Short mmCIF file of C-alpha atoms in Angstrom, two decimals:
data_model
loop_
_atom_site.label_atom_id
_atom_site.label_comp_id
_atom_site.label_asym_id
_atom_site.label_seq_id
_atom_site.Cartn_x
_atom_site.Cartn_y
_atom_site.Cartn_z
CA MET A 1 -25.68 8.17 -0.87
CA SER A 2 -23.13 10.45 0.73
CA THR A 3 -19.48 9.59 0.76
CA ILE A 4 -16.62 11.00 2.78
CA LYS A 5 -14.58 13.01 0.35
CA LEU A 6 -12.48 15.78 1.75
CA SER A 7 -13.58 19.16 0.42
CA PRO A 8 -11.07 21.43 -1.33
CA ARG A 9 -11.07 23.60 1.79
CA GLN A 10 -10.32 20.61 4.01
CA GLU A 11 -7.46 19.62 1.71
CA GLU A 12 -6.17 23.18 1.96
CA ILE A 13 -6.38 23.10 5.75
CA ILE A 14 -4.33 19.91 5.84
CA LYS A 15 -1.74 21.48 3.56
CA LEU A 16 -1.48 24.56 5.78
CA VAL A 17 -1.20 22.51 8.96
CA LYS A 18 1.53 20.38 7.43
CA GLU A 19 3.50 23.49 6.52
CA LEU A 20 2.92 25.61 9.59
CA GLU A 21 2.14 23.27 12.48
CA PRO A 22 1.33 23.95 15.22
CA ILE A 23 -1.21 26.44 13.94
CA THR A 24 -4.27 27.80 15.75
CA SER A 25 -7.75 28.00 14.28
CA GLU A 26 -7.44 31.82 14.31
CA GLN A 27 -4.31 31.58 12.19
CA LEU A 28 -5.94 29.09 9.84
CA ALA A 29 -9.03 31.28 9.50
CA ALA A 30 -6.81 34.27 8.69
CA LYS A 31 -4.86 32.32 6.08
CA LEU A 32 -8.07 31.17 4.43
CA SER A 33 -9.83 34.54 4.81
CA VAL A 34 -12.83 33.02 6.54
CA THR A 35 -14.22 33.25 10.07
CA ARG A 36 -13.29 30.77 12.78
CA ALA A 37 -16.94 29.72 12.97
CA ALA A 38 -16.92 28.84 9.29
CA LEU A 39 -13.92 26.58 9.84
CA ARG A 40 -15.42 24.75 12.81
CA PRO A 41 -17.17 21.95 10.87
CA ASP A 42 -14.07 21.30 8.76
CA LEU A 43 -11.81 21.17 11.80
CA ALA A 44 -14.27 18.87 13.54
CA ILE A 45 -14.21 16.46 10.59
CA LEU A 46 -10.43 16.57 10.35
CA THR A 47 -9.82 15.94 14.03
CA MET A 48 -12.52 13.29 14.39
CA THR A 49 -11.17 11.37 11.43
CA GLY A 50 -7.78 11.60 13.08
CA ILE A 51 -6.14 13.48 10.23
CA LEU A 52 -5.39 16.45 12.46
CA GLU A 53 -4.78 16.52 16.15
CA ALA A 54 -5.88 19.47 18.26
CA LYS A 55 -3.37 20.25 21.01
CA PRO A 56 -4.94 22.41 23.72
CA LYS A 57 -3.26 25.83 23.92
CA VAL A 58 -0.89 24.91 21.11
CA GLY A 59 -2.92 24.49 17.94
CA TYR A 60 -3.53 21.93 15.25
CA ILE A 61 -0.87 19.49 14.17
CA TYR A 62 -0.86 16.95 11.39
CA SER A 63 -1.31 13.51 12.89
CA GLN A 64 1.42 11.05 12.02
CA LYS A 65 -0.90 8.37 13.27
CA PRO A 66 -4.26 8.65 11.57
CA SER A 67 -6.95 6.87 13.45
CA TYR A 68 -8.88 4.19 11.67
CA SER A 69 -11.38 3.59 14.37
CA LEU A 70 -14.28 3.74 11.94
CA ILE A 71 -12.69 0.75 10.24
CA TYR A 72 -11.93 -0.76 13.59
CA ASP A 73 -15.51 -0.32 14.77
CA TYR A 74 -16.87 -1.53 11.48
CA ILE A 75 -14.80 -4.68 11.38
CA ARG A 76 -15.76 -5.53 14.92
CA ASN A 77 -19.43 -5.18 14.07
CA ILE A 78 -19.52 -7.84 11.38
CA LYS A 79 -20.69 -11.15 12.75
CA VAL A 80 -19.80 -14.71 11.82
CA LYS A 81 -23.40 -15.31 10.76
CA ASP A 82 -23.04 -12.51 8.18
CA ILE A 83 -20.17 -14.16 6.35
CA MET A 84 -20.30 -17.91 7.05
CA SER A 85 -20.76 -20.58 4.35
CA LYS A 86 -22.36 -23.98 4.36
CA PRO A 87 -20.00 -26.62 5.72
CA VAL A 88 -19.30 -29.73 3.68
CA MET A 89 -19.63 -32.78 5.88
CA VAL A 90 -18.82 -36.47 5.62
CA ASP A 91 -19.17 -39.45 7.88
CA GLU A 92 -16.03 -40.66 9.60
CA ASN A 93 -16.26 -44.04 7.88
CA THR A 94 -15.85 -42.45 4.44
CA THR A 95 -12.58 -43.60 2.85
CA VAL A 96 -9.88 -40.99 2.45
CA TYR A 97 -10.16 -41.38 -1.32
CA ASP A 98 -13.90 -40.68 -1.34
CA ALA A 99 -13.37 -37.78 1.05
CA ILE A 100 -10.83 -36.18 -1.31
CA VAL A 101 -13.28 -36.63 -4.20
CA HIS A 102 -15.87 -34.90 -2.02
CA LEU A 103 -13.42 -32.08 -1.41
CA PHE A 104 -13.00 -31.55 -5.15
CA LEU A 105 -16.68 -31.90 -6.00
CA ASN A 106 -17.55 -29.20 -3.47
CA ASP A 107 -14.44 -27.15 -4.13
CA VAL A 108 -13.59 -26.65 -0.46
CA GLY A 109 -10.36 -26.93 1.49
CA THR A 110 -11.70 -28.55 4.65
CA LEU A 111 -14.26 -31.30 5.35
CA PHE A 112 -16.07 -31.53 8.65
CA ILE A 113 -16.94 -34.85 10.16
CA GLU A 114 -20.25 -35.20 11.94
CA SER A 115 -22.29 -37.83 13.59
CA GLY A 116 -25.98 -37.00 13.82
CA GLY A 117 -25.33 -33.30 13.23
CA VAL A 118 -22.76 -33.20 16.02
CA LEU A 119 -19.26 -32.10 15.09
CA THR A 120 -16.71 -34.83 15.73
CA GLY A 121 -13.76 -33.90 13.50
CA ALA A 122 -12.21 -31.90 10.68
CA VAL A 123 -9.80 -32.77 7.90
CA SER A 124 -7.99 -30.38 5.57
CA ARG A 125 -6.10 -30.56 2.25
CA LYS A 126 -2.95 -30.44 4.34
CA ASP A 127 -3.98 -33.55 6.31
CA PHE A 128 -4.79 -35.38 3.08
CA LEU A 129 -1.48 -34.43 1.48
CA LYS A 130 0.45 -35.50 4.58
CA MET A 131 -1.24 -38.86 4.31
CA ALA A 132 -0.56 -39.05 0.57
CA ILE A 133 3.21 -38.67 0.97
CA GLY A 134 3.07 -41.19 3.80
CA GLY A 135 2.05 -43.84 1.25
CA THR A 136 -1.10 -44.97 3.11
CA ASP A 137 -3.71 -46.76 0.99
CA MET A 138 -6.37 -44.09 0.65
CA HIS A 139 -8.93 -46.54 -0.65
CA LYS A 140 -8.86 -48.45 2.62
CA VAL A 141 -8.23 -45.93 5.37
CA PRO A 142 -11.32 -44.13 6.68
CA VAL A 143 -11.17 -40.39 7.13
CA GLY A 144 -11.81 -40.88 10.87
CA ILE A 145 -8.23 -42.14 11.21
CA ILE A 146 -6.56 -39.00 9.89
CA MET A 147 -8.99 -36.32 11.03
CA THR A 148 -8.39 -33.87 13.87
CA ARG A 149 -10.82 -34.96 16.54
CA MET A 150 -12.91 -32.96 19.00
CA PRO A 151 -12.18 -31.41 21.48
CA ASN A 152 -9.03 -30.41 19.56
CA ILE A 153 -10.90 -28.33 17.01
CA ILE A 154 -11.03 -24.57 17.30
CA PHE A 155 -14.53 -23.31 16.57
CA VAL A 156 -16.58 -20.13 16.63
CA GLU A 157 -20.24 -19.28 17.13
CA LYS A 158 -22.67 -17.35 14.94
CA GLU A 159 -22.66 -14.25 17.12
CA ASP A 160 -18.87 -14.01 17.30
CA THR A 161 -17.25 -11.26 15.25
CA ALA A 162 -15.58 -11.76 11.88
CA TYR A 163 -12.57 -10.21 13.56
CA LEU A 164 -12.41 -12.99 16.13
CA VAL A 165 -12.56 -15.65 13.40
CA ALA A 166 -9.76 -14.03 11.44
CA GLN A 167 -7.72 -13.78 14.61
CA LYS A 168 -8.27 -17.47 15.47
CA ILE A 169 -7.48 -18.53 11.89
CA MET A 170 -4.14 -16.70 12.04
CA GLU A 171 -3.32 -17.79 15.58
CA HIS A 172 -4.00 -21.48 15.01
CA GLU A 173 -2.72 -21.50 11.42
CA VAL A 174 -5.79 -23.12 9.92
CA ASP A 175 -7.70 -22.31 6.75
CA SER A 176 -11.20 -22.78 8.05
CA LEU A 177 -13.17 -22.92 11.30
CA PRO A 178 -16.50 -24.61 11.97
CA VAL A 179 -19.36 -22.52 13.30
CA ILE A 180 -21.19 -24.36 16.03
CA GLU A 181 -24.41 -24.03 17.96
CA ARG A 182 -24.62 -25.32 21.52
CA THR A 183 -27.59 -27.58 22.15
CA PHE A 184 -28.42 -30.05 24.84
CA ASN A 185 -28.88 -33.78 24.61
CA GLY A 186 -30.51 -34.42 27.99
CA SER A 187 -28.12 -32.67 30.36
CA LYS A 188 -25.12 -33.08 28.07
CA GLU A 189 -24.05 -30.14 25.94
CA VAL A 190 -23.45 -31.06 22.31
CA LEU A 191 -21.96 -28.92 19.55
CA LYS A 192 -23.95 -28.92 16.33
CA ILE A 193 -22.17 -27.66 13.24
CA VAL A 194 -24.14 -24.95 11.44
CA GLY A 195 -21.55 -23.30 9.18
CA LYS A 196 -17.92 -22.61 8.48
CA VAL A 197 -15.77 -19.55 8.01
CA SER A 198 -12.51 -19.68 6.09
CA LYS A 199 -9.83 -17.34 4.78
CA THR A 200 -11.93 -17.32 1.62
CA ASN A 201 -14.87 -15.77 3.50
CA ILE A 202 -12.56 -13.14 4.99
CA THR A 203 -11.08 -12.36 1.58
CA ARG A 204 -14.58 -12.11 0.09
CA LEU A 205 -15.58 -9.72 2.87
CA PHE A 206 -12.47 -7.66 2.21
CA VAL A 207 -13.41 -7.39 -1.48
CA LYS A 208 -16.92 -6.41 -0.50
CA MET A 209 -15.63 -3.74 1.87
CA GLY A 210 -13.39 -2.27 -0.80
CA GLY A 211 -15.72 -2.85 -3.71
CA ASN A 212 -18.56 -0.56 -2.86
CA ASN A 213 -19.39 1.93 -0.20
CA GLN A 214 -21.58 -0.34 1.80
CA VAL A 215 -21.62 -3.85 3.11
CA GLY A 216 -24.40 -6.15 4.04
CA MET B 1 -4.34 9.52 19.43
CA SER B 2 -7.81 10.71 18.65
CA THR B 3 -10.50 8.23 17.73
CA ILE B 4 -13.87 8.65 16.15
CA LYS B 5 -16.33 8.11 18.91
CA LEU B 6 -19.74 9.63 18.54
CA SER B 7 -20.41 12.18 21.26
CA PRO B 8 -23.46 11.80 23.53
CA ARG B 9 -25.06 14.66 21.60
CA GLN B 10 -24.44 12.96 18.27
CA GLU B 11 -25.97 9.77 19.64
CA GLU B 12 -28.97 11.79 20.77
CA ILE B 13 -29.30 13.38 17.32
CA ILE B 14 -29.34 9.95 15.70
CA LYS B 15 -32.01 8.80 18.15
CA LEU B 16 -34.18 11.84 17.39
CA VAL B 17 -33.79 11.45 13.64
CA LYS B 18 -34.71 7.77 13.84
CA GLU B 19 -37.88 8.66 15.75
CA LEU B 20 -38.96 11.78 13.92
CA GLU B 21 -37.49 11.62 10.43
CA PRO B 22 -37.58 13.67 8.33
CA ILE B 23 -36.57 16.37 10.78
CA THR B 24 -35.00 19.74 10.02
CA SER B 25 -31.98 21.20 11.79
CA GLU B 26 -34.28 23.85 13.34
CA GLN B 27 -36.46 21.14 14.82
CA LEU B 28 -33.43 19.24 16.07
CA ALA B 29 -31.98 22.40 17.61
CA ALA B 30 -35.30 23.08 19.35
CA LYS B 31 -35.51 19.51 20.71
CA LEU B 32 -31.97 19.75 22.04
CA SER B 33 -32.34 23.35 23.30
CA VAL B 34 -29.28 24.54 21.40
CA THR B 35 -28.75 26.86 18.46
CA ARG B 36 -28.61 25.62 14.88
CA ALA B 37 -25.03 26.89 14.66
CA ALA B 38 -24.05 24.74 17.62
CA LEU B 39 -25.44 21.68 15.86
CA ARG B 40 -23.63 22.31 12.59
CA PRO B 41 -20.40 20.41 13.38
CA ASP B 42 -22.36 17.41 14.68
CA LEU B 43 -24.60 17.32 11.64
CA ALA B 44 -21.58 17.65 9.36
CA ILE B 45 -19.96 14.65 11.02
CA LEU B 46 -23.12 12.60 10.90
CA THR B 47 -23.82 13.27 7.24
CA MET B 48 -20.24 12.92 6.10
CA THR B 49 -19.92 9.58 7.82
CA GLY B 50 -23.11 8.58 6.05
CA ILE B 51 -25.06 7.95 9.25
CA LEU B 52 -27.57 10.64 8.39
CA GLU B 53 -28.66 11.85 5.03
CA ALA B 54 -29.62 15.49 4.45
CA LYS B 55 -32.52 15.80 2.04
CA PRO B 56 -32.77 19.36 0.68
CA LYS B 57 -36.02 21.05 1.74
CA VAL B 58 -37.09 17.94 3.65
CA GLY B 59 -34.71 17.46 6.52
CA TYR B 60 -32.44 14.81 7.95
CA ILE B 61 -33.21 11.13 7.64
CA TYR B 62 -31.49 8.12 9.09
CA SER B 63 -29.53 6.44 6.35
CA GLN B 64 -30.40 2.82 5.83
CA LYS B 65 -27.27 2.59 3.78
CA PRO B 66 -24.39 3.95 5.80
CA SER B 67 -21.44 4.88 3.71
CA TYR B 68 -18.18 3.22 4.46
CA SER B 69 -16.10 5.21 2.10
CA LEU B 70 -13.41 5.77 4.69
CA ILE B 71 -13.00 2.01 4.74
CA TYR B 72 -13.30 1.94 0.99
CA ASP B 73 -10.61 4.60 0.57
CA TYR B 74 -8.44 2.99 3.16
CA ILE B 75 -8.56 -0.46 1.65
CA ARG B 76 -7.75 0.91 -1.75
CA ASN B 77 -4.68 2.65 -0.38
CA ILE B 78 -2.93 -0.47 0.87
CA LYS B 79 -0.43 -1.77 -1.65
CA VAL B 80 0.68 -5.29 -2.49
CA LYS B 81 4.20 -4.39 -1.37
CA ASP B 82 2.83 -3.61 2.11
CA ILE B 83 1.42 -7.08 2.68
CA MET B 84 3.33 -9.52 0.44
CA SER B 85 5.39 -12.45 1.72
CA LYS B 86 8.47 -14.21 0.43
CA PRO B 87 7.58 -16.75 -2.24
CA VAL B 88 8.79 -20.34 -1.87
CA MET B 89 10.30 -21.49 -5.13
CA VAL B 90 11.48 -24.77 -6.59
CA ASP B 91 12.99 -25.84 -9.89
CA GLU B 92 10.66 -27.56 -12.34
CA ASN B 93 12.77 -30.73 -12.26
CA THR B 94 12.05 -31.25 -8.54
CA THR B 95 10.02 -34.43 -8.03
CA VAL B 96 6.43 -34.01 -6.88
CA TYR B 97 7.34 -35.81 -3.66
CA ASP B 98 10.20 -33.43 -2.88
CA ALA B 99 8.02 -30.48 -3.81
CA ILE B 100 5.35 -31.57 -1.32
CA VAL B 101 8.02 -31.94 1.36
CA HIS B 102 9.13 -28.39 0.51
CA LEU B 103 5.53 -27.26 0.91
CA PHE B 104 5.38 -28.71 4.42
CA LEU B 105 8.82 -27.51 5.47
CA ASN B 106 7.91 -23.95 4.50
CA ASP B 107 4.31 -24.23 5.60
CA VAL B 108 2.88 -22.68 2.45
CA GLY B 109 0.01 -23.66 0.18
CA THR B 110 1.56 -22.83 -3.18
CA LEU B 111 5.03 -23.30 -4.67
CA PHE B 112 6.30 -21.13 -7.48
CA ILE B 113 8.51 -22.53 -10.16
CA GLU B 114 11.28 -20.33 -11.48
CA SER B 115 14.15 -20.56 -13.86
CA GLY B 116 16.89 -17.99 -13.26
CA GLY B 117 14.54 -15.83 -11.19
CA VAL B 118 11.95 -15.82 -13.95
CA LEU B 119 8.50 -17.14 -13.05
CA THR B 120 7.61 -20.17 -15.15
CA GLY B 121 4.88 -21.93 -13.14
CA ALA B 122 2.90 -22.44 -9.94
CA VAL B 123 1.61 -25.51 -8.15
CA SER B 124 -0.84 -25.64 -5.26
CA ARG B 125 -1.96 -28.15 -2.61
CA LYS B 126 -4.97 -28.72 -4.81
CA ASP B 127 -2.79 -29.69 -7.81
CA PHE B 128 -0.78 -32.07 -5.62
CA LEU B 129 -3.93 -33.69 -4.21
CA LYS B 130 -5.41 -34.11 -7.67
CA MET B 131 -2.26 -35.93 -8.69
CA ALA B 132 -2.29 -38.03 -5.52
CA ILE B 133 -5.75 -39.43 -6.18
CA GLY B 134 -4.73 -40.02 -9.81
CA GLY B 135 -2.22 -42.60 -8.59
CA THR B 136 0.81 -41.05 -10.34
CA ASP B 137 4.21 -42.03 -8.91
CA MET B 138 5.19 -38.86 -7.09
CA HIS B 139 8.78 -39.99 -6.69
CA LYS B 140 9.27 -40.01 -10.45
CA VAL B 141 7.12 -37.24 -11.88
CA PRO B 142 8.73 -33.78 -11.86
CA VAL B 143 6.69 -30.86 -10.62
CA GLY B 144 7.00 -29.27 -14.09
CA ILE B 145 4.52 -31.85 -15.40
CA ILE B 146 1.69 -30.90 -13.06
CA MET B 147 2.30 -27.19 -12.59
CA THR B 148 0.23 -24.41 -14.11
CA ARG B 149 2.52 -22.84 -16.66
CA MET B 150 3.01 -19.23 -17.72
CA PRO B 151 1.29 -17.38 -19.34
CA ASN B 152 -1.66 -19.02 -17.58
CA ILE B 153 -0.78 -17.64 -14.17
CA ILE B 154 -2.58 -14.64 -12.77
CA PHE B 155 -0.12 -12.27 -11.13
CA VAL B 156 0.04 -8.83 -9.55
CA GLU B 157 2.70 -6.17 -9.18
CA LYS B 158 4.10 -4.45 -6.08
CA GLU B 159 2.26 -1.19 -6.66
CA ASP B 160 -1.14 -2.84 -7.18
CA THR B 161 -3.65 -2.49 -4.36
CA ALA B 162 -4.41 -5.17 -1.78
CA TYR B 163 -7.97 -4.77 -2.96
CA LEU B 164 -7.04 -5.82 -6.50
CA VAL B 165 -5.23 -8.91 -5.21
CA ALA B 166 -8.20 -9.96 -3.11
CA GLN B 167 -10.47 -9.42 -6.08
CA LYS B 168 -8.27 -11.52 -8.38
CA ILE B 169 -7.95 -14.27 -5.76
CA MET B 170 -11.74 -14.50 -5.51
CA GLU B 171 -12.37 -14.18 -9.24
CA HIS B 172 -9.88 -16.84 -10.27
CA GLU B 173 -10.51 -19.06 -7.24
CA VAL B 174 -6.88 -19.40 -6.24
CA ASP B 175 -5.24 -19.22 -2.82
CA SER B 176 -2.18 -17.25 -3.72
CA LEU B 177 -0.84 -14.96 -6.44
CA PRO B 178 2.79 -14.28 -7.36
CA VAL B 179 4.03 -10.69 -7.27
CA ILE B 180 6.19 -9.98 -10.29
CA GLU B 181 8.54 -7.27 -11.46
CA ARG B 182 8.91 -6.57 -15.17
CA THR B 183 12.50 -6.51 -16.34
CA PHE B 184 14.11 -6.76 -19.73
CA ASN B 185 16.43 -9.40 -21.09
CA GLY B 186 17.69 -7.58 -24.18
CA SER B 187 14.48 -6.44 -25.83
CA LYS B 188 12.40 -9.25 -24.36
CA GLU B 189 10.28 -8.52 -21.30
CA VAL B 190 10.68 -11.10 -18.54
CA LEU B 191 8.68 -11.45 -15.32
CA LYS B 192 10.80 -11.86 -12.20
CA ILE B 193 9.02 -13.16 -9.12
CA VAL B 194 9.58 -10.94 -6.08
CA GLY B 195 6.81 -11.99 -3.69
CA LYS B 196 3.45 -13.59 -3.20
CA VAL B 197 0.13 -12.59 -1.71
CA SER B 198 -2.36 -15.14 -0.45
CA LYS B 199 -5.65 -15.31 1.40
CA THR B 200 -3.47 -15.62 4.48
CA ASN B 201 -1.96 -12.16 3.85
CA ILE B 202 -5.44 -10.71 3.39
CA THR B 203 -6.67 -12.36 6.59
CA ARG B 204 -3.61 -11.05 8.45
CA LEU B 205 -4.31 -7.55 7.13
CA PHE B 206 -7.92 -7.86 8.25
CA VAL B 207 -6.79 -8.79 11.77
CA LYS B 208 -4.38 -5.85 11.75
CA MET B 209 -7.14 -3.47 10.65
CA GLY B 210 -9.47 -4.69 13.39
CA GLY B 211 -6.81 -5.17 16.01
CA ASN B 212 -5.67 -1.64 16.60
CA ASN B 213 -6.62 1.79 15.43
CA GLN B 214 -3.90 2.13 12.88
CA VAL B 215 -2.19 0.10 10.23
CA GLY B 216 1.29 0.23 8.79
#
């Protein structure tokens, strides 16, 4: 598999441009004792990766603002369905105590509440802790009492981008978002929960992106 | 600012290679009615970005495994110091109840315990919840009793990469890691806490990477 490594000549070009900018391709070719044509592929790589900028009628300058649009494009091409996990769900009549046990058994930070596959609520470690310091009897109170209820839950869909999820997670200051699928019950639209995406999924993706040269 | 956008000709090359692979540069040049020399910069871009693979004596093929080494390199160049946040710290004699209140007031998921600036422990929402379902009196028990104590805390340093943090977070299944600085107290090395990095910082970085064409 090929990787983008700058060649020694490309490194040398960058060094020259940094020293002598603006510098034309003729001047660069002269410095490197090669023809302009021979430099063309290198200069194409360096400008398209945003390392150098070509100023018409001036010459090449070293870009203070390298472009990361490959990263940008890449990130925006990863879909929710590529990174989502299985949601852990409980019924809203489950006691808070049993729900917390569920949370630990499944090692998740958020439980989703459903009724017949339809998303009705969500409850996080933060909600549970808030209740715990409130002194409520967690063996008696059902999770339905403390959960965040639809339609107040931010959600995403399978075809949304990983970028959108991360953005919503940061904007709404939550750890995890349900992934829903729109179906119809007669003429009424219902939201079935089919997955979840959390900061953990984003962090895992980040490790995957940095861990090898390919993803997916 | 320049961005990497494939040119119409590059798109056309990819299309031809997909259809006719393996295909030589002569054949591509003929199909596109241009000279081989004119194609050279485009083919350099397409192979160096890993979109096409050049097989010696065979021709170009469409890579099923595009290389993302720009992303790879980029991710490995971001340092902990570029993304870390201020750690929220409490003394180990703080009651669990007060510590949880601290957690909410600062809207963090993990508290770090220090003594004279030296990291001695860490306690997370998960630890607090575990204690809550255990029925311990959180007004009496000090946080020092339930915290994870040094040397059992995974930490990173300012010059480590964001990639390493993300990797450690996933490997050790924690939400947040302290950032420490090694100093000496006489001949004894002590670890001062100077920051923290969490899944939230990684998610924020991810949004930043996808949100515009440059970072930092």
